[in-house]
Each structure stands twice: as structure tokens, then as C-alpha cells.
mmCIF file of C-alpha atoms in Angstrom:
data_model
loop_
_atom_site.group_PDB
_atom_site.id
_atom_site.type_symbol
_atom_site.label_atom_id
_atom_site.label_comp_id
_atom_site.label_asym_id
_atom_site.label_seq_id
_atom_site.Cartn_x
_atom_site.Cartn_y
_atom_site.Cartn_z
ATOM 1 C CA MET A 1 24.820 -47.219 11.703
ATOM 2 C CA ALA A 2 23.738 -49.561 14.451
ATOM 3 C CA LEU A 3 19.944 -49.036 15.474
ATOM 4 C CA HIS A 4 20.474 -51.254 18.545
ATOM 5 C CA SER A 5 22.707 -50.062 21.533
ATOM 6 C CA THR A 6 25.845 -52.234 22.256
ATOM 7 C CA ALA A 7 27.932 -52.604 25.660
ATOM 8 C CA TYR A 8 29.789 -49.776 24.336
ATOM 9 C CA ARG A 9 27.710 -47.243 22.521
ATOM 10 C CA TRP A 10 23.990 -46.212 22.219
ATOM 11 C CA GLY A 11 22.172 -47.339 19.036
ATOM 12 C CA ALA A 12 20.806 -44.869 16.745
ATOM 13 C CA VAL A 13 17.149 -45.214 18.038
ATOM 14 C CA ALA A 14 18.407 -44.529 21.422
ATOM 15 C CA ARG A 15 20.343 -41.485 20.424
ATOM 16 C CA LEU A 16 17.487 -40.127 18.495
ATOM 17 C CA PHE A 17 15.202 -40.390 21.293
ATOM 18 C CA HIS A 18 17.713 -39.009 23.687
ATOM 19 C CA TRP A 19 18.624 -35.799 21.601
ATOM 20 C CA LEU A 20 14.970 -35.263 20.483
ATOM 21 C CA THR A 21 13.976 -35.476 24.114
ATOM 22 C CA ALA A 22 16.874 -33.062 25.215
ATOM 23 C CA LEU A 23 15.905 -30.469 22.530
ATOM 24 C CA GLY A 24 12.132 -30.593 23.442
ATOM 25 C CA VAL A 25 12.732 -30.344 27.246
ATOM 26 C CA LEU A 26 15.303 -27.454 26.912
ATOM 27 C CA ALA A 27 12.648 -25.617 24.875
ATOM 28 C CA LEU A 28 9.950 -26.517 27.280
ATOM 29 C CA ILE A 29 11.803 -25.229 30.139
ATOM 30 C CA ALA A 30 12.922 -21.915 28.519
ATOM 31 C CA VAL A 31 9.528 -21.250 27.159
ATOM 32 C CA GLY A 32 7.840 -22.559 30.315
ATOM 33 C CA LEU A 33 9.641 -19.934 32.424
ATOM 34 C CA TRP A 34 9.122 -17.075 30.097
ATOM 35 C CA MET A 35 5.566 -17.625 28.979
ATOM 36 C CA THR A 36 3.810 -17.168 32.280
ATOM 37 C CA ASP A 37 4.600 -13.615 32.437
ATOM 38 C CA LEU A 38 3.238 -12.884 29.228
ATOM 39 C CA PRO A 39 0.274 -10.437 28.994
ATOM 40 C CA ASN A 40 -3.043 -12.149 28.325
ATOM 41 C CA GLY A 41 -3.714 -12.353 24.475
ATOM 42 C CA MET A 42 -3.521 -14.355 21.458
ATOM 43 C CA ARG A 43 0.142 -14.637 21.479
ATOM 44 C CA LYS A 44 -0.071 -16.086 25.121
ATOM 45 C CA ILE A 45 -2.583 -18.762 24.016
ATOM 46 C CA ASN A 46 -0.580 -19.716 20.955
ATOM 47 C CA ILE A 47 2.691 -19.995 22.981
ATOM 48 C CA TYR A 48 0.958 -22.014 25.588
ATOM 49 C CA ALA A 49 -0.653 -24.238 22.902
ATOM 50 C CA LEU A 50 2.882 -24.760 21.597
ATOM 51 C CA HIS A 51 4.488 -25.599 24.842
ATOM 52 C CA LYS A 52 1.338 -28.125 25.555
ATOM 53 C CA SER A 53 1.798 -29.692 21.996
ATOM 54 C CA VAL A 54 5.662 -30.203 22.588
ATOM 55 C CA GLY A 55 5.144 -31.547 26.098
ATOM 56 C CA ILE A 56 2.567 -33.940 24.866
ATOM 57 C CA THR A 57 5.070 -35.062 22.219
ATOM 58 C CA ILE A 58 7.585 -35.768 24.841
ATOM 59 C CA LEU A 59 5.012 -37.839 26.847
ATOM 60 C CA GLY A 60 4.727 -39.915 23.473
ATOM 61 C CA LEU A 61 8.284 -40.118 22.824
ATOM 62 C CA THR A 62 9.116 -41.113 26.370
ATOM 63 C CA VAL A 63 6.413 -43.982 26.285
ATOM 64 C CA LEU A 64 8.181 -45.159 23.038
ATOM 65 C CA ARG A 65 11.510 -44.764 24.412
ATOM 66 C CA LEU A 66 10.778 -46.891 27.547
ATOM 67 C CA LEU A 67 9.314 -49.609 25.318
ATOM 68 C CA TRP A 68 12.344 -49.519 23.093
ATOM 69 C CA ARG A 69 14.632 -49.764 25.969
ATOM 70 C CA LEU A 70 12.789 -53.024 27.223
ATOM 71 C CA THR A 71 14.327 -54.637 24.103
ATOM 72 C CA ASP A 72 17.562 -52.609 23.719
ATOM 73 C CA ASP A 73 20.764 -53.230 25.078
ATOM 74 C CA ARG A 74 22.563 -50.499 26.827
ATOM 75 C CA PRO A 75 26.416 -49.511 27.251
ATOM 76 C CA LEU A 76 28.293 -50.637 30.464
ATOM 77 C CA SER A 77 28.988 -48.312 33.327
ATOM 78 C CA PRO A 78 32.611 -46.832 32.733
ATOM 79 C CA PRO A 79 35.304 -49.239 34.232
ATOM 80 C CA GLY A 80 36.190 -48.653 37.764
ATOM 81 C CA GLN A 81 33.156 -46.262 38.501
ATOM 82 C CA PRO A 82 32.462 -46.456 42.178
ATOM 83 C CA ALA A 83 29.354 -48.223 43.511
ATOM 84 C CA TRP A 84 27.946 -45.133 44.579
ATOM 85 C CA GLN A 85 27.975 -43.416 41.538
ATOM 86 C CA GLN A 86 26.428 -45.941 39.721
ATOM 87 C CA ARG A 87 23.498 -46.041 42.208
ATOM 88 C CA ALA A 88 23.253 -42.360 41.905
ATOM 89 C CA ALA A 89 23.379 -42.289 38.025
ATOM 90 C CA GLN A 90 20.528 -44.740 38.178
ATOM 91 C CA ALA A 91 18.523 -42.939 40.620
ATOM 92 C CA ALA A 92 18.957 -39.594 38.612
ATOM 93 C CA HIS A 93 17.927 -41.588 35.362
ATOM 94 C CA VAL A 94 15.054 -43.224 37.035
ATOM 95 C CA LEU A 95 14.009 -39.757 38.495
ATOM 96 C CA LEU A 96 14.439 -38.040 34.886
ATOM 97 C CA TYR A 97 12.309 -40.588 33.200
ATOM 98 C CA GLY A 98 9.720 -40.381 35.927
ATOM 99 C CA LEU A 99 9.541 -36.600 35.321
ATOM 100 C CA LEU A 100 9.534 -37.120 31.528
ATOM 101 C CA ILE A 101 6.147 -38.741 32.121
ATOM 102 C CA ALA A 102 5.041 -36.873 35.338
ATOM 103 C CA MET A 103 5.726 -33.399 33.804
ATOM 104 C CA PRO A 104 3.284 -33.839 30.862
ATOM 105 C CA LEU A 105 0.781 -35.529 32.783
ATOM 106 C CA SER A 106 0.683 -32.901 35.467
ATOM 107 C CA GLY A 107 0.540 -30.156 32.796
ATOM 108 C CA TRP A 108 -2.235 -31.964 31.015
ATOM 109 C CA LEU A 109 -3.986 -32.307 34.431
ATOM 110 C CA TYR A 110 -3.603 -28.580 35.300
ATOM 111 C CA ASN A 111 -5.071 -27.814 31.959
ATOM 112 C CA SER A 112 -7.925 -30.190 32.146
ATOM 113 C CA ALA A 113 -8.850 -28.974 35.715
ATOM 114 C CA SER A 114 -8.754 -25.445 34.376
ATOM 115 C CA GLY A 115 -11.243 -26.371 31.779
ATOM 116 C CA PHE A 116 -9.035 -25.502 28.848
ATOM 117 C CA PRO A 117 -9.073 -27.525 25.499
ATOM 118 C CA LEU A 118 -5.984 -29.545 24.466
ATOM 119 C CA ARG A 119 -5.079 -29.525 21.035
ATOM 120 C CA TRP A 120 -2.001 -31.089 19.583
ATOM 121 C CA PHE A 121 -0.311 -28.522 17.158
ATOM 122 C CA LYS A 122 -3.794 -27.655 15.916
ATOM 123 C CA LEU A 123 -4.518 -31.003 14.582
ATOM 124 C CA ALA A 124 -6.098 -33.245 17.148
ATOM 125 C CA ASN A 125 -8.124 -32.375 20.359
ATOM 126 C CA LEU A 126 -7.134 -34.712 23.560
ATOM 127 C CA PRO A 127 -9.602 -35.600 26.024
ATOM 128 C CA HIS A 128 -9.876 -33.938 29.347
ATOM 129 C CA LEU A 129 -8.562 -35.976 32.267
ATOM 130 C CA VAL A 130 -10.697 -34.477 34.784
ATOM 131 C CA GLU A 131 -13.677 -31.978 34.895
ATOM 132 C CA ALA A 132 -12.797 -28.675 35.797
ATOM 133 C CA ASP A 133 -11.928 -28.321 39.451
ATOM 134 C CA PRO A 134 -10.263 -25.334 41.057
ATOM 135 C CA ALA A 135 -8.704 -27.217 43.952
ATOM 136 C CA LEU A 136 -7.268 -29.842 41.627
ATOM 137 C CA LYS A 137 -6.057 -27.047 39.288
ATOM 138 C CA GLU A 138 -3.914 -25.498 42.074
ATOM 139 C CA LEU A 139 -2.534 -28.803 42.988
ATOM 140 C CA ALA A 140 -1.626 -29.725 39.648
ATOM 141 C CA HIS A 141 -0.062 -26.403 39.013
ATOM 142 C CA GLY A 142 1.906 -26.788 41.982
ATOM 143 C CA ALA A 143 3.157 -30.105 40.888
ATOM 144 C CA HIS A 144 4.040 -28.802 37.432
ATOM 145 C CA GLU A 145 5.938 -26.146 38.962
ATOM 146 C CA PHE A 146 7.839 -28.108 41.600
ATOM 147 C CA GLY A 147 8.511 -30.635 38.959
ATOM 148 C CA ALA A 148 9.980 -28.074 36.674
ATOM 149 C CA TRP A 149 12.526 -27.072 39.205
ATOM 150 C CA LEU A 150 13.595 -30.535 39.985
ATOM 151 C CA LEU A 151 13.778 -31.185 36.361
ATOM 152 C CA ILE A 152 15.852 -28.263 35.989
ATOM 153 C CA ALA A 153 18.142 -29.347 38.718
ATOM 154 C CA LEU A 154 18.328 -32.732 37.351
ATOM 155 C CA VAL A 155 19.135 -31.633 33.750
ATOM 156 C CA VAL A 156 21.893 -29.657 34.989
ATOM 157 C CA LEU A 157 23.346 -32.448 37.237
ATOM 158 C CA HIS A 158 22.935 -34.870 34.130
ATOM 159 C CA ALA A 159 24.880 -32.667 31.850
ATOM 160 C CA ALA A 160 27.437 -31.728 34.353
ATOM 161 C CA ALA A 161 27.955 -35.354 35.061
ATOM 162 C CA ALA A 162 28.155 -36.142 31.270
ATOM 163 C CA LEU A 163 30.849 -33.322 30.846
ATOM 164 C CA LYS A 164 32.735 -34.599 34.036
ATOM 165 C CA HIS A 165 32.969 -38.235 32.520
ATOM 166 C CA HIS A 166 34.153 -36.585 29.269
ATOM 167 C CA PHE A 167 36.554 -34.132 30.415
ATOM 168 C CA VAL A 168 37.746 -35.142 33.888
ATOM 169 C CA ASP A 169 37.426 -38.997 33.982
ATOM 170 C CA ARG A 170 37.945 -39.077 30.112
ATOM 171 C CA ASP A 171 35.705 -42.009 29.735
ATOM 172 C CA ASP A 172 33.283 -42.727 26.887
ATOM 173 C CA THR A 173 29.917 -42.061 28.690
ATOM 174 C CA LEU A 174 29.443 -38.924 26.489
ATOM 175 C CA ASN A 175 30.895 -40.535 23.387
ATOM 176 C CA ALA A 176 28.474 -43.305 23.757
ATOM 177 C CA MET A 177 25.602 -41.105 23.439
ATOM 178 C CA LEU A 178 27.119 -38.947 20.653
ATOM 179 C CA GLY A 179 27.499 -42.115 18.510
ATOM 180 C CA ARG A 180 31.350 -41.668 18.429
ATOM 181 C CA ARG A 181 33.496 -44.854 18.498
ATOM 182 C CA ALA A 182 34.391 -45.664 22.063
ATOM 183 C CA LYS A 183 38.019 -45.107 22.382
ATOM 184 C CA ASP A 184 38.680 -48.220 24.302
ATOM 185 C CA SER A 185 36.054 -50.579 22.990
ATOM 186 C CA LYS A 186 37.048 -54.142 22.541
ATOM 187 C CA MET B 1 -90.927 3.425 7.459
ATOM 188 C CA ASN B 2 -90.010 -0.020 8.707
ATOM 189 C CA THR B 3 -92.651 -2.644 9.186
ATOM 190 C CA PRO B 4 -92.415 -4.502 12.443
ATOM 191 C CA ARG B 5 -90.674 -7.399 10.558
ATOM 192 C CA GLN B 6 -88.082 -5.210 9.030
ATOM 193 C CA ARG B 7 -87.335 -3.737 12.551
ATOM 194 C CA ARG B 8 -87.030 -7.297 13.962
ATOM 195 C CA ARG B 9 -84.613 -8.135 11.214
ATOM 196 C CA ALA B 10 -82.588 -4.853 11.731
ATOM 197 C CA ALA B 11 -82.367 -5.633 15.230
ATOM 198 C CA GLY B 12 -81.035 -9.206 14.510
ATOM 199 C CA TRP B 13 -77.993 -7.856 12.378
ATOM 200 C CA PRO B 14 -75.708 -7.053 15.266
ATOM 201 C CA VAL B 15 -76.267 -10.140 17.006
ATOM 202 C CA ALA B 16 -75.652 -12.052 13.763
ATOM 203 C CA LEU B 17 -72.307 -9.960 13.261
ATOM 204 C CA ALA B 18 -71.188 -10.606 16.779
ATOM 205 C CA ALA B 19 -71.948 -14.341 16.393
ATOM 206 C CA PHE B 20 -69.965 -14.252 13.029
ATOM 207 C CA ALA B 21 -66.962 -12.422 14.540
ATOM 208 C CA THR B 22 -66.766 -14.722 17.288
ATOM 209 C CA PHE B 23 -66.684 -17.719 14.968
ATOM 210 C CA ALA B 24 -64.389 -16.158 12.307
ATOM 211 C CA ALA B 25 -61.953 -13.959 14.277
ATOM 212 C CA PRO B 26 -58.717 -15.884 14.889
ATOM 213 C CA ALA B 27 -57.542 -16.240 18.431
ATOM 214 C CA ALA B 28 -55.782 -13.191 19.547
ATOM 215 C CA PRO B 29 -52.060 -14.188 20.526
ATOM 216 C CA VAL B 30 -51.658 -15.507 24.000
ATOM 217 C CA ALA B 31 -49.191 -13.502 26.082
ATOM 218 C CA TYR B 32 -46.624 -15.776 27.934
ATOM 219 C CA THR B 33 -44.073 -15.259 30.357
ATOM 220 C CA VAL B 34 -41.013 -17.732 30.762
ATOM 221 C CA ASP B 35 -40.705 -20.338 33.503
ATOM 222 C CA PRO B 36 -37.082 -19.656 34.423
ATOM 223 C CA ALA B 37 -36.416 -22.801 36.303
ATOM 224 C CA GLN B 38 -37.303 -24.936 33.162
ATOM 225 C CA SER B 39 -36.206 -22.814 30.456
ATOM 226 C CA SER B 40 -32.506 -22.317 29.272
ATOM 227 C CA LEU B 41 -30.629 -19.809 27.097
ATOM 228 C CA THR B 42 -27.348 -21.317 26.041
ATOM 229 C CA PHE B 43 -24.601 -21.128 23.315
ATOM 230 C CA VAL B 44 -21.990 -23.294 22.059
ATOM 231 C CA GLY B 45 -18.672 -21.733 21.051
ATOM 232 C CA THR B 46 -15.482 -23.418 19.786
ATOM 233 C CA GLN B 47 -12.266 -22.921 21.577
ATOM 234 C CA GLN B 48 -9.131 -24.408 20.229
ATOM 235 C CA GLY B 49 -10.947 -27.063 18.357
ATOM 236 C CA GLU B 50 -13.196 -27.943 21.146
ATOM 237 C CA LYS B 51 -16.646 -26.875 21.778
ATOM 238 C CA PHE B 52 -17.782 -25.201 25.011
ATOM 239 C CA THR B 53 -21.230 -24.379 26.253
ATOM 240 C CA GLY B 54 -22.210 -20.971 27.892
ATOM 241 C CA THR B 55 -25.365 -20.707 29.913
ATOM 242 C CA ILE B 56 -27.213 -17.309 30.042
ATOM 243 C CA LYS B 57 -28.631 -17.677 33.326
ATOM 244 C CA SER B 58 -30.642 -14.542 33.809
ATOM 245 C CA PHE B 59 -32.892 -13.408 31.075
ATOM 246 C CA ARG B 60 -36.480 -12.185 30.565
ATOM 247 C CA ALA B 61 -38.658 -13.062 27.652
ATOM 248 C CA ALA B 62 -42.251 -11.916 26.727
ATOM 249 C CA VAL B 63 -43.742 -13.958 23.841
ATOM 250 C CA ARG B 64 -47.164 -13.243 22.314
ATOM 251 C CA TYR B 65 -47.952 -15.795 20.022
ATOM 252 C CA GLY B 66 -50.939 -17.275 18.290
ATOM 253 C CA PRO B 67 -50.452 -19.702 15.410
ATOM 254 C CA THR B 68 -53.212 -18.008 13.502
ATOM 255 C CA GLU B 69 -52.508 -14.446 14.799
ATOM 256 C CA LEU B 70 -48.607 -14.200 13.623
ATOM 257 C CA ALA B 71 -49.099 -10.565 12.556
ATOM 258 C CA ALA B 72 -49.756 -9.593 16.128
ATOM 259 C CA SER B 73 -47.255 -12.049 17.622
ATOM 260 C CA THR B 74 -44.142 -10.785 19.080
ATOM 261 C CA LEU B 75 -40.839 -12.003 20.797
ATOM 262 C CA ASP B 76 -38.876 -9.940 23.200
ATOM 263 C CA VAL B 77 -36.163 -10.985 25.249
ATOM 264 C CA SER B 78 -33.592 -9.307 27.204
ATOM 265 C CA MET B 79 -30.274 -11.036 28.506
ATOM 266 C CA ASP B 80 -28.196 -10.327 31.393
ATOM 267 C CA LEU B 81 -24.792 -11.059 29.998
ATOM 268 C CA LYS B 82 -23.097 -10.839 33.214
ATOM 269 C CA SER B 83 -24.803 -13.983 34.194
ATOM 270 C CA ILE B 84 -23.050 -16.013 31.542
ATOM 271 C CA ASP B 85 -21.392 -19.186 32.970
ATOM 272 C CA THR B 86 -19.178 -21.027 30.744
ATOM 273 C CA ARG B 87 -17.910 -23.407 33.376
ATOM 274 C CA SER B 88 -14.370 -21.914 33.437
ATOM 275 C CA GLY B 89 -13.521 -19.072 35.661
ATOM 276 C CA GLU B 90 -10.800 -17.841 33.683
ATOM 277 C CA ARG B 91 -13.042 -17.845 30.321
ATOM 278 C CA ASP B 92 -15.750 -16.098 32.206
ATOM 279 C CA ALA B 93 -13.302 -13.472 33.369
ATOM 280 C CA ALA B 94 -12.039 -12.995 29.917
ATOM 281 C CA LEU B 95 -15.775 -12.671 28.359
ATOM 282 C CA ALA B 96 -16.228 -9.528 30.825
ATOM 283 C CA THR B 97 -13.600 -7.609 29.194
ATOM 284 C CA ALA B 98 -13.861 -5.074 26.137
ATOM 285 C CA ILE B 99 -12.365 -7.870 23.893
ATOM 286 C CA TRP B 100 -15.468 -9.745 24.459
ATOM 287 C CA PHE B 101 -18.897 -8.672 25.890
ATOM 288 C CA ASP B 102 -17.658 -5.529 27.781
ATOM 289 C CA TYR B 103 -19.847 -5.930 30.569
ATOM 290 C CA ALA B 104 -18.833 -2.561 31.925
ATOM 291 C CA HIS B 105 -20.445 -0.759 29.059
ATOM 292 C CA THR B 106 -22.853 -3.099 27.362
ATOM 293 C CA PRO B 107 -24.057 -5.878 30.116
ATOM 294 C CA THR B 108 -27.291 -6.295 28.316
ATOM 295 C CA ALA B 109 -28.215 -7.953 25.085
ATOM 296 C CA THR B 110 -31.903 -7.796 23.389
ATOM 297 C CA PHE B 111 -33.828 -9.536 21.240
ATOM 298 C CA LYS B 112 -37.132 -8.083 19.467
ATOM 299 C CA SER B 113 -39.024 -9.361 16.748
ATOM 300 C CA VAL B 114 -39.772 -7.092 14.022
ATOM 301 C CA GLY B 115 -42.892 -7.128 11.924
ATOM 302 C CA PRO B 116 -45.070 -10.178 11.481
ATOM 303 C CA LEU B 117 -44.108 -13.667 11.875
ATOM 304 C CA ARG B 118 -44.055 -16.384 9.077
ATOM 305 C CA ALA B 119 -45.641 -19.583 9.492
ATOM 306 C CA THR B 120 -43.678 -22.801 9.176
ATOM 307 C CA ARG B 121 -44.787 -26.547 9.549
ATOM 308 C CA ASP B 122 -44.181 -26.661 13.392
ATOM 309 C CA GLY B 123 -43.797 -23.022 14.398
ATOM 310 C CA ALA B 124 -42.795 -19.800 12.715
ATOM 311 C CA VAL B 125 -39.903 -17.660 11.764
ATOM 312 C CA ALA B 126 -39.445 -14.152 13.294
ATOM 313 C CA ASP B 127 -37.439 -11.582 11.817
ATOM 314 C CA ALA B 128 -35.547 -10.140 14.773
ATOM 315 C CA ASP B 129 -33.217 -7.292 15.922
ATOM 316 C CA LEU B 130 -30.518 -8.961 18.072
ATOM 317 C CA VAL B 131 -28.213 -6.186 19.908
ATOM 318 C CA ILE B 132 -24.950 -7.552 21.344
ATOM 319 C CA LYS B 133 -22.460 -5.066 22.430
ATOM 320 C CA GLY B 134 -24.324 -2.277 21.042
ATOM 321 C CA LYS B 135 -24.239 -3.742 17.597
ATOM 322 C CA THR B 136 -27.640 -4.763 15.783
ATOM 323 C CA LYS B 137 -28.176 -7.425 13.410
ATOM 324 C CA ARG B 138 -31.338 -8.484 11.807
ATOM 325 C CA ILE B 139 -31.623 -12.070 12.088
ATOM 326 C CA ALA B 140 -34.048 -14.772 10.811
ATOM 327 C CA PHE B 141 -35.225 -16.693 13.898
ATOM 328 C CA PRO B 142 -37.053 -19.969 13.149
ATOM 329 C CA PHE B 143 -38.644 -21.699 16.184
ATOM 330 C CA ARG B 144 -40.713 -24.620 16.899
ATOM 331 C CA PHE B 145 -43.687 -23.956 19.053
ATOM 332 C CA THR B 146 -45.285 -26.848 20.963
ATOM 333 C CA ALA B 147 -48.370 -26.212 22.887
ATOM 334 C CA ASN B 148 -48.960 -28.314 25.966
ATOM 335 C CA GLY B 149 -52.375 -27.376 27.410
ATOM 336 C CA ALA B 150 -51.911 -23.761 28.780
ATOM 337 C CA THR B 151 -48.211 -23.882 28.612
ATOM 338 C CA ALA B 152 -45.875 -24.270 25.468
ATOM 339 C CA ASN B 153 -42.379 -24.999 24.486
ATOM 340 C CA LEU B 154 -40.614 -22.540 22.310
ATOM 341 C CA ASP B 155 -37.337 -24.250 20.739
ATOM 342 C CA ALA B 156 -34.893 -22.776 18.525
ATOM 343 C CA ARG B 157 -31.297 -22.929 17.382
ATOM 344 C CA VAL B 158 -29.747 -20.405 15.429
ATOM 345 C CA THR B 159 -26.020 -19.926 14.341
ATOM 346 C CA LEU B 160 -24.290 -16.341 14.783
ATOM 347 C CA ASP B 161 -21.215 -15.040 13.506
ATOM 348 C CA ARG B 162 -19.449 -13.399 16.701
ATOM 349 C CA LEU B 163 -17.704 -10.967 14.450
ATOM 350 C CA ASP B 164 -21.032 -9.467 13.508
ATOM 351 C CA PHE B 165 -21.082 -8.024 17.106
ATOM 352 C CA GLY B 166 -17.618 -7.233 17.262
ATOM 353 C CA LEU B 167 -16.839 -10.068 19.892
ATOM 354 C CA GLY B 168 -13.050 -10.691 19.721
ATOM 355 C CA ALA B 169 -12.036 -8.453 16.966
ATOM 356 C CA GLY B 170 -8.225 -7.829 15.713
ATOM 357 C CA GLU B 171 -6.030 -10.675 16.699
ATOM 358 C CA TRP B 172 -8.959 -12.409 18.474
ATOM 359 C CA ALA B 173 -10.440 -12.884 15.260
ATOM 360 C CA ASP B 174 -8.500 -15.962 14.311
ATOM 361 C CA ASP B 175 -11.138 -18.641 13.660
ATOM 362 C CA SER B 176 -8.639 -21.340 14.272
ATOM 363 C CA VAL B 177 -8.239 -20.415 18.071
ATOM 364 C CA ILE B 178 -11.721 -19.108 18.714
ATOM 365 C CA GLY B 179 -14.540 -20.113 15.999
ATOM 366 C CA HIS B 180 -16.437 -17.489 14.355
ATOM 367 C CA LYS B 181 -19.442 -19.328 14.483
ATOM 368 C CA VAL B 182 -21.708 -19.670 17.570
ATOM 369 C CA ASP B 183 -24.769 -21.651 17.867
ATOM 370 C CA VAL B 184 -27.326 -20.292 20.120
ATOM 371 C CA VAL B 185 -29.792 -22.880 21.749
ATOM 372 C CA VAL B 186 -33.054 -21.512 23.113
ATOM 373 C CA HIS B 187 -35.341 -23.666 25.092
ATOM 374 C CA LEU B 188 -38.375 -21.508 26.665
ATOM 375 C CA VAL B 189 -41.209 -23.172 28.697
ATOM 376 C CA LEU B 190 -43.867 -20.861 28.439
ATOM 377 C CA LYS B 191 -46.732 -20.200 30.733
ATOM 378 C CA PRO B 192 -49.795 -17.733 30.257
ATOM 379 C CA ALA B 193 -48.913 -14.389 31.568
ATOM 380 C CA ALA B 194 -50.911 -13.375 34.648
ATOM 381 C CA ASN B 195 -52.793 -10.147 33.568
#
């Protein structure tokens, strides 16, 4: 099993980063949409704490992932892909990486501006980014919420594009991330 | 029948007794009030592993204290819990509810010393009844007393268990989310009460 990516396939490390992030982000979106309407109580506190812990984990994973990406190869675009699609794919991926950083940070900022503690899985407390600040709290909340909808839209687009490559174009874009042998790799 | 000399001697007794009393009687405790601008009453709780400080902004305290008149010395404090500020609007709003201080029913906490104080190296220990949320607990309250001319400082730090007062019971009793131990930090700047 190759740790590094090649021109035809994502390596094991890149795939692990991708699928762990996918799992985490889907869970965060689902829990994030649901948890805000919970009645105040210990359950709400614990579920928020879990959401924050997973979000901070994604932040750490994404930083490591970007560092890894600097040293890693990456698969080529599918042959014959129009230039506009390549540019759109690149823009979507830049935006996705940006949100993987911006979402945890805006959540962290929202938490700090609210004056709440931030404890990672009941193990370690993280510092406050800012002092409690009601105006900033509203701003950070707005950013986190707007970012969430943007992220949902991008995740849907990302998954739809992967399925389109796989089932319509019948190319190896999705296979490359599933670790399958690319059909026409040479 | 008394001789003149005996009468003179008898007349001298009350004077001598009065002089002795003045010399031997310990100073009566001094009645103090609190300078609210310089005094503070705060508590340190733990929320999700992180300490937070709450300030009880409004309280009244009457202190009668004399280092050699501990039997007649008293501490009497009344706290307006609605004045608590923990630097978080959401936390303050939560403290108002029945889960925590229940301002609607028990907006005041009181602290009253019971019986004589016991001397320590730099102050005294008071046994006191602390009433929060209608629940009374007898606590030992050791404090340091520092006289500065006519004014004085009274400093103390005691650790309470919030569950003793029914603060955050049931599901809220989880120590890992909101700590059971709460440190109360008292800094009173006292000035003689105007009588």
C-alpha cells in the first residue's frame, strides 16, 4: 500500500485524511443543524462540547493534511477534461480547504467571544482567541452559520461531481480516492 | 464606726476599681462597615475544565471585631445574588434559573457568625451559618485581619461544595462539566461604623 500519491491514485495518507475529514464534516453538519434547537440542559452542553471537539480535530487534521500535500504528489486530471472544469474543480477544492480551516476557527471565535470554555474531548482546555465580546459573538456566529451553508453546498457539489465522474464520465476520479486500481493507468 | 482614715480608704475603692477596670478590660469589639468601592466578594467556579470568576457586586456586611474580644465579635453579611456577574451573559442568565440560584425565590444569601470566634495567628476563625438557596450550612470561616490605623482589611478564602446548597442538582451535578468545588474569595476593606 503506497503512502504517497501517484499521478493515478491518491496515497494511503491522503485517502485517510480525506475520508476521516469526510466522516467528521458530515457528522458536524448533521449535529450542527440539529443541536441548536435542543432545549438548554446538560445534554445540549455535552453535544455542543462534542461538536467543538470534532471541529477542532478537523482543524488539526486539515493543517497536517495541507502540510502533507506540500510533499505529496497528486493524481492528474482525467484526460480530456475541459479547462473550465479544471478551473472550477480547483476553485471548489480551494474553497473546501478554506472552509475546513475557517469553520473551526469561526466556531472557536464564536465560542471565545461568548465567554465559553473550550475543552477538547474533556482532555485539554484550549485558549480563548478573544475576550468575551457580544458584537464579535454575533459576527462570528453569522460567519459560522453562513460558512456552514456554503460548506453544505460545496460538499453536495463535490460528491455530485465525484459521482458524475464515476458513473457518467466513467473516469478514475473517484477510484483514485477509493484506492482502487485505476482502470487505464499506464 | 469608721475612723476618718477608714472612710477615706473606702471612698478610694471605687476609683481604684474603675482605674483597674480601664486597665484590664479588653477593648470592646469595634463596629465596622464595609467600604464597597474597595471591597470585593468573588467566587471561582469551574466550567468544562476552565475556571471562571463571579463577582457579587452588591452585598452588605456588618463586622464587630476586637482581637481580644472574640466572644463579642460578629460577622454578618447579606448578599444580593442578582448582582452576580460572571462576565458571560448566558452564564448569568443560567444562574438566575431554578437550577442554580433561583433568583425568583431566593435572591439573597446570608452569612452570620455563630458563637465566639477563635483566635488564629493573624486573625480568627468564625463558625458561621451560610444560607444559599434556602439551605443552611455551618461552615468554618478562617480569616486574616489586618488593622491599618482606623480601617482594617479582612481577607478570607473558603471552599464550598455547590451541592451542599442544591446548586445544580440532578443532571447538573456532573462534576466534570461544572465543578462541585467553588472557592469564595473575600476581601473586605472595613471602616469604623458611624454611630
